[in-house]
CSV table of C-alpha atoms in Angstrom, one decimal:
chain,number,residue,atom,x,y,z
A,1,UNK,CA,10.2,-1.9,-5.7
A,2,UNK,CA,8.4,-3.0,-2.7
A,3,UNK,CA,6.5,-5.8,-1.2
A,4,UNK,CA,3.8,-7.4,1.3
A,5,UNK,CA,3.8,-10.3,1.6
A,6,UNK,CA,1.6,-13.5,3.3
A,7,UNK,CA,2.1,-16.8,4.4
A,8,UNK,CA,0.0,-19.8,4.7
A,9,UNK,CA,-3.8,-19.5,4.7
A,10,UNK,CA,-4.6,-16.9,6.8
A,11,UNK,CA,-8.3,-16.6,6.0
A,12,UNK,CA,-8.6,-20.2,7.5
A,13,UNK,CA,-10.6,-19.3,10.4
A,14,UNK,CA,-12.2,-16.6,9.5
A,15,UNK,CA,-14.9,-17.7,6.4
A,16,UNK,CA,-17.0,-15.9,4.8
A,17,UNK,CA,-20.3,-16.0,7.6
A,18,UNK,CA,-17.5,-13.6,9.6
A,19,UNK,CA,-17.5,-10.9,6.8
A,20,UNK,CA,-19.9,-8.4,8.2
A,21,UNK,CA,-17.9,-8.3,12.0
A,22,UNK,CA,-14.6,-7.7,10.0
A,23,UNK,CA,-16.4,-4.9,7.9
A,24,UNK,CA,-18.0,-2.9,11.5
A,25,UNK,CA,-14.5,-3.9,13.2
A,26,UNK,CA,-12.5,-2.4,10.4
A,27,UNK,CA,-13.8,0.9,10.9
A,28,UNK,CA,-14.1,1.3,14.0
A,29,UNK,CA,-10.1,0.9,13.9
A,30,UNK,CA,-9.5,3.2,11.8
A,31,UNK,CA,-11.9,5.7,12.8
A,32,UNK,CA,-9.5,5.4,16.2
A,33,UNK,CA,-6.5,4.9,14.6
A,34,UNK,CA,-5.2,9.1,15.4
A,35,UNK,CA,-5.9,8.9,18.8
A,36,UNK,CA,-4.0,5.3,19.2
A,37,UNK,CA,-1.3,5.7,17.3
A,38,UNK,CA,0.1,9.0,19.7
A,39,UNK,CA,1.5,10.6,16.5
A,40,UNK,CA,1.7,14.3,15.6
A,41,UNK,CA,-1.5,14.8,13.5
A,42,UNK,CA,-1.8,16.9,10.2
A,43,UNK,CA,-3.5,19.9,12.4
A,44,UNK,CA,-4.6,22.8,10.6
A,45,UNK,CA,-2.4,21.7,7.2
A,46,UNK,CA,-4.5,21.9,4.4
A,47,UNK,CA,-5.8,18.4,3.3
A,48,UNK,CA,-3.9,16.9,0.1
A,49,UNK,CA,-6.0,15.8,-2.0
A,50,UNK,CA,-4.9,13.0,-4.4
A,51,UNK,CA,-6.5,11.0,-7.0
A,52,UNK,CA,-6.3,7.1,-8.0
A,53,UNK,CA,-7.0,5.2,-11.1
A,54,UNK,CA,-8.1,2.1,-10.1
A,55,UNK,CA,-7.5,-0.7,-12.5
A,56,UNK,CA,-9.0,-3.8,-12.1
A,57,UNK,CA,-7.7,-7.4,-13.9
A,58,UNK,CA,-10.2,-9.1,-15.4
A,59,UNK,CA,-9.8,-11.6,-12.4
A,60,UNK,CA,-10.9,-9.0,-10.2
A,61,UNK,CA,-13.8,-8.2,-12.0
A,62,UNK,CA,-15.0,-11.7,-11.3
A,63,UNK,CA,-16.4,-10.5,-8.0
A,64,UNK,CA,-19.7,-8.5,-8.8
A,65,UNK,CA,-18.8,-6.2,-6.3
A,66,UNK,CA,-15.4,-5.6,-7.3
A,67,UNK,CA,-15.8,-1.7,-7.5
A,68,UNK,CA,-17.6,-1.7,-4.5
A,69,UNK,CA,-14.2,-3.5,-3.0
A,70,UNK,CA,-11.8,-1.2,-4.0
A,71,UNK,CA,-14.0,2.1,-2.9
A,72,UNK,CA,-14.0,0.4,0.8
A,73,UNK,CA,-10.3,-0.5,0.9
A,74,UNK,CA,-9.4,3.2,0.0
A,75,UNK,CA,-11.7,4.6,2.1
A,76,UNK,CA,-10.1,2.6,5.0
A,77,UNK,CA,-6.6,3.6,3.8
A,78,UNK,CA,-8.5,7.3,4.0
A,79,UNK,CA,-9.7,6.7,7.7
A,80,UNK,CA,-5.7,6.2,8.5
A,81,UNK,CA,-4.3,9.0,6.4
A,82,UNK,CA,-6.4,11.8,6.9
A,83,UNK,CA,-6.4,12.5,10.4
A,84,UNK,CA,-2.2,11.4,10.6
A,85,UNK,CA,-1.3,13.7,7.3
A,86,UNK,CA,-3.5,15.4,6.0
A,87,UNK,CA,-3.9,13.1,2.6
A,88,UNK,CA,-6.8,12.2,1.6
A,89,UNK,CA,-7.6,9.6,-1.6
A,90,UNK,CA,-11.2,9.6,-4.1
A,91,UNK,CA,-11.0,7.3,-7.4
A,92,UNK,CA,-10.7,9.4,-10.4
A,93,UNK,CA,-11.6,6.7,-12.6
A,94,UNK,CA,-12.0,2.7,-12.9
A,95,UNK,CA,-9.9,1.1,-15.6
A,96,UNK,CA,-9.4,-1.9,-17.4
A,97,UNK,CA,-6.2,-4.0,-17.0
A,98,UNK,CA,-4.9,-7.3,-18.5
A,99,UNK,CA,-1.9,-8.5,-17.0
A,100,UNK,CA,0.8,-10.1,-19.3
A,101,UNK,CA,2.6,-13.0,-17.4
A,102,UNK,CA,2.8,-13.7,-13.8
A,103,UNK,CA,2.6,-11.0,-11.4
A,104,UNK,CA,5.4,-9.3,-9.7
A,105,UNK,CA,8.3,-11.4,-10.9
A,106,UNK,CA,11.3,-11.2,-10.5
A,107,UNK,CA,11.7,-9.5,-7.1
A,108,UNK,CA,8.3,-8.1,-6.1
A,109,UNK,CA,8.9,-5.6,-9.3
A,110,UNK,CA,5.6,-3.5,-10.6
A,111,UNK,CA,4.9,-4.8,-14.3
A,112,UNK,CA,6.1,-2.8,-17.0
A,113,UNK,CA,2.7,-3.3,-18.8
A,114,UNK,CA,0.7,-1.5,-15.7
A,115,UNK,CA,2.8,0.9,-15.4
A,116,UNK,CA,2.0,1.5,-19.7
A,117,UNK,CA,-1.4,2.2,-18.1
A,118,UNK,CA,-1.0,5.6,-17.5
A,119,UNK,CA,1.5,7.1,-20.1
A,120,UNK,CA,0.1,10.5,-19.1
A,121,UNK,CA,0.0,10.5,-15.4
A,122,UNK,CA,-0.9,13.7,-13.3
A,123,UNK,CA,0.7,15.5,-10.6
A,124,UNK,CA,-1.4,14.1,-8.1
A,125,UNK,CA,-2.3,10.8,-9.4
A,126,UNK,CA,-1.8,7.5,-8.3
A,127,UNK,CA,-2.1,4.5,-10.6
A,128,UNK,CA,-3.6,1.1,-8.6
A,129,UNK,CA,-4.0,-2.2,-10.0
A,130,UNK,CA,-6.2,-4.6,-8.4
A,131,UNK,CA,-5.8,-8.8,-9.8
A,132,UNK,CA,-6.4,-11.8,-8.0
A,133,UNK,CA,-5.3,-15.7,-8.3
A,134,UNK,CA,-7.9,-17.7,-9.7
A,135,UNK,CA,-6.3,-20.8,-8.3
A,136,UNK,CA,-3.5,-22.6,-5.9
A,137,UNK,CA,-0.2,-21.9,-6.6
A,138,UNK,CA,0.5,-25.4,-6.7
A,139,UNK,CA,2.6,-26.0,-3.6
A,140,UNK,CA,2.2,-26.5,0.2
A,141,UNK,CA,0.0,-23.8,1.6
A,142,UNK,CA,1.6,-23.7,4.6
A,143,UNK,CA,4.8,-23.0,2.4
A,144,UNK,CA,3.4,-20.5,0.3
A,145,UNK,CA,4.5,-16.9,0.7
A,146,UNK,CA,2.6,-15.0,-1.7
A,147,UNK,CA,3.5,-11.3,-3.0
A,148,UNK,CA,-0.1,-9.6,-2.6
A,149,UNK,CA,0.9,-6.0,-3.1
A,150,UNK,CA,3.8,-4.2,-4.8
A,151,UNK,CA,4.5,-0.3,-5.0
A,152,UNK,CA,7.0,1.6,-7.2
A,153,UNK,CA,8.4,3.8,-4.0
A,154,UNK,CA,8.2,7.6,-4.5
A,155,UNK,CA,6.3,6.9,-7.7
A,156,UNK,CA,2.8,7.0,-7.9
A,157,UNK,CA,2.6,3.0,-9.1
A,158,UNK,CA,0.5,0.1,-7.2
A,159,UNK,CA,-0.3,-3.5,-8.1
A,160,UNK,CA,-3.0,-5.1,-5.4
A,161,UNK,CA,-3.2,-9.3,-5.7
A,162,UNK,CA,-5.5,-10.4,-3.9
A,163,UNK,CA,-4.9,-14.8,-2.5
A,164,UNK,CA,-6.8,-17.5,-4.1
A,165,UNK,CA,-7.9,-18.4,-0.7
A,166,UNK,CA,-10.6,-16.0,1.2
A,167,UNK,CA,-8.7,-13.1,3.0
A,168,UNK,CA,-10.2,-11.7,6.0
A,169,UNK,CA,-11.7,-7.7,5.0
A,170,UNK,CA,-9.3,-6.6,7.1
A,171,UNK,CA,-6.1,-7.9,5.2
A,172,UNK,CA,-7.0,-7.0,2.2
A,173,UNK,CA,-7.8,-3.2,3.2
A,174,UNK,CA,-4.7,-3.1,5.4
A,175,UNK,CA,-2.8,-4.0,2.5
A,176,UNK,CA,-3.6,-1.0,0.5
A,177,UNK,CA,-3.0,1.5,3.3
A,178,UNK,CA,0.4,-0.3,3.6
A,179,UNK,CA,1.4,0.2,-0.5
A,180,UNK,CA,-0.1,3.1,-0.3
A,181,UNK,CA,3.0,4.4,2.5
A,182,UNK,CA,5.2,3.3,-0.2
A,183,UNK,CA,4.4,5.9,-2.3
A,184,UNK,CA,5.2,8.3,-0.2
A,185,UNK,CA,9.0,6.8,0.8
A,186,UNK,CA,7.3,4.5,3.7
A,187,UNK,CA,9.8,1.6,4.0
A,188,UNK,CA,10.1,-1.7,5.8
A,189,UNK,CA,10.2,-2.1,9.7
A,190,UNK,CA,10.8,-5.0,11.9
A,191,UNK,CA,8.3,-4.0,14.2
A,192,UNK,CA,5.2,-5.7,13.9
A,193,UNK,CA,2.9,-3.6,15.7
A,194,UNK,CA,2.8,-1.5,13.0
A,195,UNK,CA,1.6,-1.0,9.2
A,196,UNK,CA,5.1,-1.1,7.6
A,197,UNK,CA,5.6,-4.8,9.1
A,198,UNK,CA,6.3,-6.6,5.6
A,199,UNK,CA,4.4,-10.0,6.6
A,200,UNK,CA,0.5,-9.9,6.8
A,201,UNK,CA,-1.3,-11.1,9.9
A,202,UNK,CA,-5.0,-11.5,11.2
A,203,UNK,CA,-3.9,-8.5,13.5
A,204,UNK,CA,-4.9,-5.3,11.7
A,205,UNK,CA,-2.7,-2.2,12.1
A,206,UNK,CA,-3.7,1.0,11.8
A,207,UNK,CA,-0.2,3.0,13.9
A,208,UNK,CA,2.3,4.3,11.4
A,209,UNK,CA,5.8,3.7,13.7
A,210,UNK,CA,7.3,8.0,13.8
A,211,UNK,CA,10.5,7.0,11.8
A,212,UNK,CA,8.0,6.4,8.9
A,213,UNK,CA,5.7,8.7,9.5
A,214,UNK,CA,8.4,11.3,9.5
A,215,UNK,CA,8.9,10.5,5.8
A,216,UNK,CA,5.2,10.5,4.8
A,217,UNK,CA,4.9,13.6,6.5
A,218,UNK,CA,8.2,15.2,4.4
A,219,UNK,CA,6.8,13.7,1.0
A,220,UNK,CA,3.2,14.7,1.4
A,221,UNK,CA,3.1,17.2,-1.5
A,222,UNK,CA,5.2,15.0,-3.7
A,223,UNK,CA,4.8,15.2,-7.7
A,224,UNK,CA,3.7,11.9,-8.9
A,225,UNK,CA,5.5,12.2,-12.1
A,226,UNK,CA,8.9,13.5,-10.9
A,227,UNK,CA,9.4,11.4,-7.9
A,228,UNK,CA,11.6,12.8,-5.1
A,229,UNK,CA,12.9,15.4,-7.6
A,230,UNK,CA,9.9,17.3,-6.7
A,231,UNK,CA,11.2,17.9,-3.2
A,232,UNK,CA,12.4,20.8,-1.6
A,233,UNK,CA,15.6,20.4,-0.1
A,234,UNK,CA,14.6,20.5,3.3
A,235,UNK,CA,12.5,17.5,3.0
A,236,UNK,CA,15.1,15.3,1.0
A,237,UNK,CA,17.0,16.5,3.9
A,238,UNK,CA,14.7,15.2,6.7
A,239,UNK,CA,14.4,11.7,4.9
A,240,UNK,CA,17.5,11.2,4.6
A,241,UNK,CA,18.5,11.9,7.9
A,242,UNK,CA,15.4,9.9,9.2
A,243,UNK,CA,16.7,6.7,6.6
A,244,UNK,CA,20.3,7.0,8.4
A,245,UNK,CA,19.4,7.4,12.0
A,246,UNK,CA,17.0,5.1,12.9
A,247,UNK,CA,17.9,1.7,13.9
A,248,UNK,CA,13.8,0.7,13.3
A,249,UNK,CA,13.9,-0.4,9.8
A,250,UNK,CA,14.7,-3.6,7.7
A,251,UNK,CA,17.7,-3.6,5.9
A,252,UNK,CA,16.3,-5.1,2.4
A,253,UNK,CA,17.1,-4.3,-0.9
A,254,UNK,CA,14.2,-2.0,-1.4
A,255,UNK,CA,15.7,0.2,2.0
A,256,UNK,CA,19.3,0.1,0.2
A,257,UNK,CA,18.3,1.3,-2.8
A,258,UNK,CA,15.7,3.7,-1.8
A,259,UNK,CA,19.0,5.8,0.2
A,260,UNK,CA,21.2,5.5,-2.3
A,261,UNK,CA,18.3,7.2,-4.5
A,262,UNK,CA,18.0,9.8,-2.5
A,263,UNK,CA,21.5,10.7,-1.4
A,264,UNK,CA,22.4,10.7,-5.1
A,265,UNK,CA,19.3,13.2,-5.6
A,266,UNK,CA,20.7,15.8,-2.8
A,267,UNK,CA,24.5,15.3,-4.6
């Protein structure tokens, strides 16, 4: 499994009164974020089109615009992944979740009962929780390092949790384009320029760095249900090769075990 991960109170300085400027200022970065980012686009591919079931906690659902909340973050995420791959997102359907017991422990995993959510999963389906903390956790805040998203990589599993604490728009959307990679094989990089930096700042990043995108680009037309069996050798080829040669990415256990997945795959 994979994480994101934020520390300390980020939304300090930026309250509420602020939320409009980060709304206009988050689309205008992504609306920009092809020509920045100097990667080879999706050209004339055809576009992918994938569908999520969003299920939202009863937490969530505490916010009267909680549906309105997840349509913007995924339309952000589209702003990104459209024009750099040709994958576009739409909700299929909002769903009802009830989490049992606290949220990604141990280790960042996806809980089992979210993943119970959708027994009969399609092709090109992607199952997306959405919860939030209701209160502190209890210790220092500028000690805190809470687990706000979580993806089962190369399987079409997401849990979103949002901080107790107000989070700037622009988090909270960057956050889903960043679980969203790890579907597709994205892993962790130290650079932090860059979406697959594992620690949240106010700094929003829309650039994929090309290691990573390389991978997204190979796993595009993955099948949800099978995973990276669904790939053709060529592109179990080209990830692997991309996972051993570049010196960009953090060696965690979620890197380790994604190779050894795959080079067992191509045995």
């Amino acid at each position: 499994m994979s994480e994101f991960i934020i520390k300390g109170n980020i939304g300090e300085a930026s309250r509420p009164r602020k939320r409009f400027w980060g709304k206009a200022a988050a689309v205008f970065l992504a609306i920009l974020a092809s020509g920045l980012c100097r990667l080879e686009s999706a050209g004339a591919e055809e576009v992918r089109r994938i569908k999520i079931i969003a299920a939202a906690s009863p937490n969530f659902r505490l916010n009267p615009r909680w549906r309105r909340e997840i349509f913007e973050r995924i339309a952000f995420a589209n702003k990104i992944f459209e024009p750099q791959f040709g994958i576009r997102f739409s909700i299929k359907e909002y769903a009802f979740w009830n989490p049992r017991g606290e949220m990604f422990e141990p280790a960042g995993r996806v809980p089992e009962d979210f993943r119970a959510l959708a027994p009969h999963q399609a092709a090109d389906e992607i199952v997306m929780g959405f919860d939030k903390l209701t209160k502190p956790l209890g210790v220092k805040r500028s000690l805190v390092r809470e687990r706000i998203g979580a993806a089962a990589v190369m399987q079409g599993v997401v849990v979103i949790r949002d901080p107790f604490d107000y989070t700037p728009p622009l988090v909270s959307k960057n956050t889903v384009a960043h679980e969203l990679a790890h579907v597709f094989g994205a892993n962790h990089v130290a650079d932090e320029t860059t979406i697959m930096y594992p620690k949240v700042s106010k700094a929003v990043k829309v650039c994929f760095d090309e290691a990573n995108a390389r991978i997204i680009r190979a796993a595009r037309n993955m099948d949800f249900r099978k995973g990276p069996l669904s790939l053709s050798g060529e592109a179990l080829e080209t990830i692997g090769r991309v996972l051993r040669e570049s010196p960009g990415f953090i060696q965690d256990g979620n890197f380790i075990t994604h190779r050894r997945n795959l080079e067992s795959i191509r045995k």
